[in-house]
N, CA, C and O of each residue as an XYZ file, in Angstrom:
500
protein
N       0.114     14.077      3.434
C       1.364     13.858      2.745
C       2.190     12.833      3.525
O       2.374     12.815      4.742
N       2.691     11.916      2.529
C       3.619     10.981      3.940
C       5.059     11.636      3.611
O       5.358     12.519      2.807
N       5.587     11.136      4.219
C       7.312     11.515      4.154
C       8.222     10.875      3.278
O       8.064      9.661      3.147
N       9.073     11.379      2.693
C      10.086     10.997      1.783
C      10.671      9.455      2.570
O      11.069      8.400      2.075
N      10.564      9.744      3.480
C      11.531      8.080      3.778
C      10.474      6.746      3.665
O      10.858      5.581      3.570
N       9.126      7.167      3.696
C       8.103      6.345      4.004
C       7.489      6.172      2.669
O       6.405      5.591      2.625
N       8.114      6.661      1.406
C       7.272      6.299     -0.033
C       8.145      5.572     -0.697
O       9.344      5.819     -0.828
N       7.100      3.980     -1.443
C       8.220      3.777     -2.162
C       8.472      4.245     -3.471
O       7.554      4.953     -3.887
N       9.300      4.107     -4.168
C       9.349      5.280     -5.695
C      10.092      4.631     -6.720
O      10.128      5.035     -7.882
N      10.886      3.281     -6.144
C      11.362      2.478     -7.114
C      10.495      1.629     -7.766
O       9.808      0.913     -7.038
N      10.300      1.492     -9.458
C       9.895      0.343     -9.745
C       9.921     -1.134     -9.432
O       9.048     -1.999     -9.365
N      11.040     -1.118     -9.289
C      11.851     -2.630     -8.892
C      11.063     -2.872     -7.054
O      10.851     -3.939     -6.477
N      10.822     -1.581     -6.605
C      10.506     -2.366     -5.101
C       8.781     -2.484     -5.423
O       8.167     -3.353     -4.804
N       8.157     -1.750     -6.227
C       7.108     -2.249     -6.187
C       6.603     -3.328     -7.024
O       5.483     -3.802     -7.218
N       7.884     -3.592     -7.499
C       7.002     -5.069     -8.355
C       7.846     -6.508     -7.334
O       7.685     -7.717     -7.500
N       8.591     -5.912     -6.470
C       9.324     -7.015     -5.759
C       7.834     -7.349     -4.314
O       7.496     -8.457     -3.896
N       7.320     -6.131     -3.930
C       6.621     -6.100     -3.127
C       5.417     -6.799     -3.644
O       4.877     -7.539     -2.821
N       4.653     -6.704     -5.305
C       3.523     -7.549     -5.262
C       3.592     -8.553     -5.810
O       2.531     -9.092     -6.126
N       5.097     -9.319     -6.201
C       5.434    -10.573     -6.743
C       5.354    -11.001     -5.290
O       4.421    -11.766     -5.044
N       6.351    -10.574     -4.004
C       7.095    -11.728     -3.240
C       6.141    -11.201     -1.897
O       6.602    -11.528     -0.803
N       5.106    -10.568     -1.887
C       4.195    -10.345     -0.607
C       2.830    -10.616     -0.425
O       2.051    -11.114     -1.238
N       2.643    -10.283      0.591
C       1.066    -11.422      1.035
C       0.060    -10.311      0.258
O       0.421     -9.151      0.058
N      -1.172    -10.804     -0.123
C      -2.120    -10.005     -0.636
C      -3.415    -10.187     -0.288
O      -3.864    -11.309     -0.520
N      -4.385     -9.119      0.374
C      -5.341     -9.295      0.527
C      -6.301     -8.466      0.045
O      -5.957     -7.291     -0.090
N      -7.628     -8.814     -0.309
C      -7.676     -8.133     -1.768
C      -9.527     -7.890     -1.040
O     -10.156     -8.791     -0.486
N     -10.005     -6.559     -1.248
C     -11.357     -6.558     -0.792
C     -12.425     -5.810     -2.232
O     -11.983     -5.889     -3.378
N     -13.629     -5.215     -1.994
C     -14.257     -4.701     -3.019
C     -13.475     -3.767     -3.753
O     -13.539     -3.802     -4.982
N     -12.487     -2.641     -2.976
C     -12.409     -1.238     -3.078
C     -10.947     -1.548     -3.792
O     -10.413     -1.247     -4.860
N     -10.664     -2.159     -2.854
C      -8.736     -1.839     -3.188
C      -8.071     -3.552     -2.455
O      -8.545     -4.304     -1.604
N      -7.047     -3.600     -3.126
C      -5.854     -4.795     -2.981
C      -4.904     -4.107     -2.244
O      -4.611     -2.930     -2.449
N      -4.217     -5.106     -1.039
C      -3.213     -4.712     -0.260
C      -2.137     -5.682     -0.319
O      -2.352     -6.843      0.029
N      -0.693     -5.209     -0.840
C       0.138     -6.235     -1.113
C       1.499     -5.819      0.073
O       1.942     -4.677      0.204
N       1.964     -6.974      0.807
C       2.845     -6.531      2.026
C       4.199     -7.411      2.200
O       4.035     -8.565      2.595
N       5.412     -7.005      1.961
C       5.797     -7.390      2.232
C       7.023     -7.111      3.884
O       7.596     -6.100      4.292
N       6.981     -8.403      4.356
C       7.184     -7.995      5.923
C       8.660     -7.936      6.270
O       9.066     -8.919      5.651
N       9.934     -7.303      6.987
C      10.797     -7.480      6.374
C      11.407     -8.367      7.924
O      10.855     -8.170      9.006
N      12.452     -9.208      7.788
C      12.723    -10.097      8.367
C      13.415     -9.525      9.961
O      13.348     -8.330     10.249
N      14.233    -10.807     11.152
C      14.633     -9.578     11.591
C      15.852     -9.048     11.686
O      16.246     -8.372     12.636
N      16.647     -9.417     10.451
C      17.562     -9.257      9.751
C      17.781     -7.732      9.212
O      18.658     -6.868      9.231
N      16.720     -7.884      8.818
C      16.597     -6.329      7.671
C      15.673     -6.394      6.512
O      14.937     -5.597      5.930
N      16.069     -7.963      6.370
C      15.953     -8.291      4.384
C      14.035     -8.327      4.632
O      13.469     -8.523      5.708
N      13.481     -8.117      3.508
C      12.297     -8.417      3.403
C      12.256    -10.250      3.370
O      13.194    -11.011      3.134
N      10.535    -10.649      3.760
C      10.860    -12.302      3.606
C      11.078    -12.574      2.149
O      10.732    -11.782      1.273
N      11.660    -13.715      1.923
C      11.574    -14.199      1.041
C      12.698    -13.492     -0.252
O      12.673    -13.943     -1.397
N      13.565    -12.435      0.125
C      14.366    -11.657     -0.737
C      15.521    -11.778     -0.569
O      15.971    -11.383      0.507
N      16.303    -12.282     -1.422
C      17.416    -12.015     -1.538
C      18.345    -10.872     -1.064
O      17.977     -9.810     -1.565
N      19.389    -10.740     -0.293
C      19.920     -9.351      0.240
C      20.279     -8.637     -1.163
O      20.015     -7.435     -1.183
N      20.834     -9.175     -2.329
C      21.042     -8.803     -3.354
C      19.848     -7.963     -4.190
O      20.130     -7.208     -5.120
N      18.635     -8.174     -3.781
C      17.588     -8.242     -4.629
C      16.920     -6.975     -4.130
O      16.192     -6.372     -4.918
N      17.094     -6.513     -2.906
C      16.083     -5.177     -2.359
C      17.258     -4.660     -1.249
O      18.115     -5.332     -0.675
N      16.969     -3.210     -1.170
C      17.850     -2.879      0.096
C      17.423     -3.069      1.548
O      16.233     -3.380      1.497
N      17.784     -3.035      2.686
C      17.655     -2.890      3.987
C      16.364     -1.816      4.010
O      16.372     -0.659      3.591
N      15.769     -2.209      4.341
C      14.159     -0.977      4.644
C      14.140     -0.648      6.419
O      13.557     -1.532      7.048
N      14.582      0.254      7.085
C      14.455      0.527      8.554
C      13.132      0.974      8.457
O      12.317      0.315      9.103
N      12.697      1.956      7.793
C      11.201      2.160      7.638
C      10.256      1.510      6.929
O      10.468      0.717      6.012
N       8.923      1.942      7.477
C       7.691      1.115      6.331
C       7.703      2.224      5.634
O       7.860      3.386      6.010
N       7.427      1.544      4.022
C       7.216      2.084      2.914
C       5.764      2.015      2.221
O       5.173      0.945      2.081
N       5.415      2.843      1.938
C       4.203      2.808      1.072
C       4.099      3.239     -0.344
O       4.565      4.303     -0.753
N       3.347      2.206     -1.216
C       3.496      2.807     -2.496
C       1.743      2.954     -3.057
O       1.031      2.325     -2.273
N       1.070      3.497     -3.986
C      -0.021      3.736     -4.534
C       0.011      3.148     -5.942
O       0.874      3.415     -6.779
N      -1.182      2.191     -6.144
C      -1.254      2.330     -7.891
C      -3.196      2.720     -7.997
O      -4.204      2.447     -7.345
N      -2.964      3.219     -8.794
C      -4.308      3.835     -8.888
C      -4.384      3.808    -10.638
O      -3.516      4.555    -11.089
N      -5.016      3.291    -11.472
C      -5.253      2.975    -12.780
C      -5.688      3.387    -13.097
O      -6.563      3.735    -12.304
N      -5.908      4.089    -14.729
C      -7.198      4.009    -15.239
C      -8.540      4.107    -15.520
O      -9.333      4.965    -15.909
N      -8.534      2.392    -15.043
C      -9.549      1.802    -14.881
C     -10.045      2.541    -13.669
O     -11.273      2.480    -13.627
N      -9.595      3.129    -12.799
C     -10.476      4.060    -11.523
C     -11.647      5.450    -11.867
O     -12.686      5.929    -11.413
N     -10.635      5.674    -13.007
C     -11.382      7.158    -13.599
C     -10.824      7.889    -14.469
O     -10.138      7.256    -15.272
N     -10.870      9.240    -14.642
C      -9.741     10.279    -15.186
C      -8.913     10.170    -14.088
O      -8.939      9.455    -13.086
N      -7.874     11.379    -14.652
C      -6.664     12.001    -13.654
C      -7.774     12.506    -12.623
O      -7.546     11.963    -11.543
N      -8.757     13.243    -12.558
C      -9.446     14.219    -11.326
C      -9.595     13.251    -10.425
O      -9.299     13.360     -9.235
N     -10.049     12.288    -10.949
C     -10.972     11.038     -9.937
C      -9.763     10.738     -9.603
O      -9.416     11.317     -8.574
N      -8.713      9.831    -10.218
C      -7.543      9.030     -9.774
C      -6.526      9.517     -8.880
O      -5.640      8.877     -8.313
N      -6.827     10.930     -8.833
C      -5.544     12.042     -7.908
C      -6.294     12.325     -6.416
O      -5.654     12.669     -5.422
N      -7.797     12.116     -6.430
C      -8.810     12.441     -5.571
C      -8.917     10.773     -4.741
O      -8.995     10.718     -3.514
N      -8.906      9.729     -5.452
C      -8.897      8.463     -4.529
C      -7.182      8.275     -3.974
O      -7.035      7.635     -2.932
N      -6.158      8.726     -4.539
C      -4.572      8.622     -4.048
C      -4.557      9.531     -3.037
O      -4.010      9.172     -1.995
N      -5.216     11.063     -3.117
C      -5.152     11.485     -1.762
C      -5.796     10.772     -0.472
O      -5.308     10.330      0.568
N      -6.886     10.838     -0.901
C      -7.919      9.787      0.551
C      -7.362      8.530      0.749
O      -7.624      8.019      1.838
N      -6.316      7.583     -0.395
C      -5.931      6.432      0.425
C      -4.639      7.033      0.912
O      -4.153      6.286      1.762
N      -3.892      8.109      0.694
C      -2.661      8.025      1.127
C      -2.890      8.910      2.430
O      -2.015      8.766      3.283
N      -4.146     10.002      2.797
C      -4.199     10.164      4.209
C      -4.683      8.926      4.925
O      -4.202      8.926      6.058
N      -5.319      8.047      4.744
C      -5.776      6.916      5.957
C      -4.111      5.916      6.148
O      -3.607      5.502      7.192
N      -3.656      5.794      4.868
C      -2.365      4.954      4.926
C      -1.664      5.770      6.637
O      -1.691      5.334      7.788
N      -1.013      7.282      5.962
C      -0.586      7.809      7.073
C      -0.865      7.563      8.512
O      -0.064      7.428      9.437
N      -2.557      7.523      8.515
C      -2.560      7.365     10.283
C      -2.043      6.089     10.125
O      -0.856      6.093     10.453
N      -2.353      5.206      9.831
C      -1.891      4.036      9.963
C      -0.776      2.954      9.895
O      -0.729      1.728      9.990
N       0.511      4.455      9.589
C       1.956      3.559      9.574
C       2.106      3.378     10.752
O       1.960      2.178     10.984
N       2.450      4.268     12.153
C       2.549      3.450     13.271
C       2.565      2.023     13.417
O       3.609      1.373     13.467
N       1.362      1.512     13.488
C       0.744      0.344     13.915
C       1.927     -0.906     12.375
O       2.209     -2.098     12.496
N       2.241     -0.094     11.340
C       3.134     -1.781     11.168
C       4.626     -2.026     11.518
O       5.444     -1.279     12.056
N       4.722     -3.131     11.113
C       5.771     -3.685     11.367
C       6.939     -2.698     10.844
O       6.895     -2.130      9.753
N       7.834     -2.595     11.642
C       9.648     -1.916     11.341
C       9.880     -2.683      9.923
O       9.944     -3.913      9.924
N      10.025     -1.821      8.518
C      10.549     -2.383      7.328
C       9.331     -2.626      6.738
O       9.596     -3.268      5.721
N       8.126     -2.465      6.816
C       7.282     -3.409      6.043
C       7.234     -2.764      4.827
O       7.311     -1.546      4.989
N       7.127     -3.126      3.566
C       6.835     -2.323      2.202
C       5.597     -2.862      1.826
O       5.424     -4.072      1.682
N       4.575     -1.864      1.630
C       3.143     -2.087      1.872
C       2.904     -1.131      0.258
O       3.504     -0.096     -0.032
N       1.904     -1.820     -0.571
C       1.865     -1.290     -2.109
C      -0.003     -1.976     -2.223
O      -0.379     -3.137     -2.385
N      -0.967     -0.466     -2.028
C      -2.352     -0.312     -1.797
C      -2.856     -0.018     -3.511
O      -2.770      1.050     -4.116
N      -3.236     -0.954     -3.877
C      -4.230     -0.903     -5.370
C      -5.633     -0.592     -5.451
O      -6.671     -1.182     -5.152
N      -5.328      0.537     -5.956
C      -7.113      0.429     -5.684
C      -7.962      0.142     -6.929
O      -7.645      0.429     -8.083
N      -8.960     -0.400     -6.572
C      -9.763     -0.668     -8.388
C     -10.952     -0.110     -8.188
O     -11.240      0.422     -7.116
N     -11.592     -0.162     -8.989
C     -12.666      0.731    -10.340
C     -13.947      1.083     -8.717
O     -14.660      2.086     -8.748
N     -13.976      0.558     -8.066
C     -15.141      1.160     -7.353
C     -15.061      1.824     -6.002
O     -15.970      2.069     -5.209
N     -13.233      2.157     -5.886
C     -12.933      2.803     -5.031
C     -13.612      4.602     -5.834
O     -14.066      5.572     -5.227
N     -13.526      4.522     -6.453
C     -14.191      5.887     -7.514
C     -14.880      7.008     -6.754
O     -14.628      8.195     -6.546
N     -16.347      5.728     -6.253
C     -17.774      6.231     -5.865
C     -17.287      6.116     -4.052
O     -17.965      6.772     -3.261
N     -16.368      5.449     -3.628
C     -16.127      5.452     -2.050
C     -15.891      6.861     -1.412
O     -15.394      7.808     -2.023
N     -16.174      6.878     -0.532
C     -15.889      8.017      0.917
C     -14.693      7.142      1.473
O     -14.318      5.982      1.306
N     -14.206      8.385      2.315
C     -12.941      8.125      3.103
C     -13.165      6.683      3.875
O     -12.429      5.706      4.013
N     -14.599      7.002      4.350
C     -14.720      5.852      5.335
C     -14.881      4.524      4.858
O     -14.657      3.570      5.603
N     -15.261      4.374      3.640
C     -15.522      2.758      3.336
C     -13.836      2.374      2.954
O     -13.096      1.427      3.221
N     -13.725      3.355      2.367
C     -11.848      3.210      1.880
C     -11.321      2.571      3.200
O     -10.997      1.384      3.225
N     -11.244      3.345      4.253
C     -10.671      3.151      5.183
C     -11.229      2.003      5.772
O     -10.418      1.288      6.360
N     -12.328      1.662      5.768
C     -12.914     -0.121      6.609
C     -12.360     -0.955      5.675
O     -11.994     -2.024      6.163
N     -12.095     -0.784      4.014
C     -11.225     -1.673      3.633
C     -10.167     -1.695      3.983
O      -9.919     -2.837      4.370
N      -9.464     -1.153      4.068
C      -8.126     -0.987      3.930
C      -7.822     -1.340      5.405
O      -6.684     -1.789      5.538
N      -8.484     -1.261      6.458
C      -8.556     -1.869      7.885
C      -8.450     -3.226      7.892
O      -7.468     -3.770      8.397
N      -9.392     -3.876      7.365
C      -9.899     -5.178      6.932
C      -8.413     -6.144      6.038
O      -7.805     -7.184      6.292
N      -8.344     -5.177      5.027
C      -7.219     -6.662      4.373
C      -5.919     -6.120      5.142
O      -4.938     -6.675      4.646
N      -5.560     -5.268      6.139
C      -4.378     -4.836      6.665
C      -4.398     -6.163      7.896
O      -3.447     -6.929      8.054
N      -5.522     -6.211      8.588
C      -5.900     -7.138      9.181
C      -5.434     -8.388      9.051
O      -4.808     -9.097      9.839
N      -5.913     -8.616      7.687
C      -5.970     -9.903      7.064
C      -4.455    -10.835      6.944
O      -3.999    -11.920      7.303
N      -3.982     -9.391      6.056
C      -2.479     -9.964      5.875
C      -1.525     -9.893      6.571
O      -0.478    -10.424      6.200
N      -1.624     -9.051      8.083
C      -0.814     -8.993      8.884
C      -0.875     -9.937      9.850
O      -0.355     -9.858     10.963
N      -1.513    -10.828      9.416
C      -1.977    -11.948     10.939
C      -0.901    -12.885     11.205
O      -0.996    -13.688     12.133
C-alpha cells in the first residue's frame, strides 16, 4: 500500500504528468516523470498550473486492454508494491504515472520490476 501523501488522485496531475514529463517506455509498462524544480514547481509548469509537490507521487493506469478487473487489480498490486520500495531513491517532488500494457498480464513481479528498473533508469538520467 503506498501512503496517502505519495498517490496521485487528481486527474489534472495525471494528465499534466504525461503531457509535460519524460517517458520511457519498455515491453511491459510506460514510465512518465515529471521532475519537480528546485523551486517546488514541476519542470516545465506553470506555478498556476500544478501545486507545490514536497513528496513523490505515484499514479497507476492499468487498461483494459491488460485484462478483466481480476487481472488488472492483480498487475496494480505487483506494480504498486515494487513502486513502493522504490520511492526512496527519487527525486524530492517527482510525480511519477507507471502504464502498464497488455503483456504486463502474463509478467511476474520480477520482470515487472527489471522493467520498471530499466525505464526509471532511463528517464532519470
Amino acid at each position: 500500500m503506498l501512503p496517502a501523501a505519495n498517490r496521485l488522485t487528481r486527474s489534472q496531475d495525471f494528465g499534466l504528468v504525461v503531457r509535460r514529463g519524460r517517458r520511457a517506455g519498455r515491453s511491459r509498462l510506460v514510465v512518465h516523470v515529471l521532475t519537480a524544480q528546485p523551486g517546488g514547481t514541476p519542470s516545465g509548469a506553470s506555478t498556476s498550473a500544478q501545486p507545490t509537490l514536497d513528496a513523490s507521487k505515484v499514479g497507476f493506469v492499468v487498461s483494459k486492454a491488460v485484462g478483466n478487473s481480476v487481472v488488472r487489480h492483480r498487475v496494480s498490486r505487483k506494480l504498486r508494491h515494487l513502486v513502493r520500495d522504490r520511492l526512496p531513491s527519487l527525486p524530492p517532488g517527482t510525480s511519477l504515472v507507471v502504464r502498464a500494457l497488455a503483456p504486463s498480464a502474463d509478467a511476474d513481479s520480477a520482470e515487472l520490476g527489471h522493467d520498471l528498473d530499466a525505464a526509471l533508469r532511463k528517464v532519470l538520467r
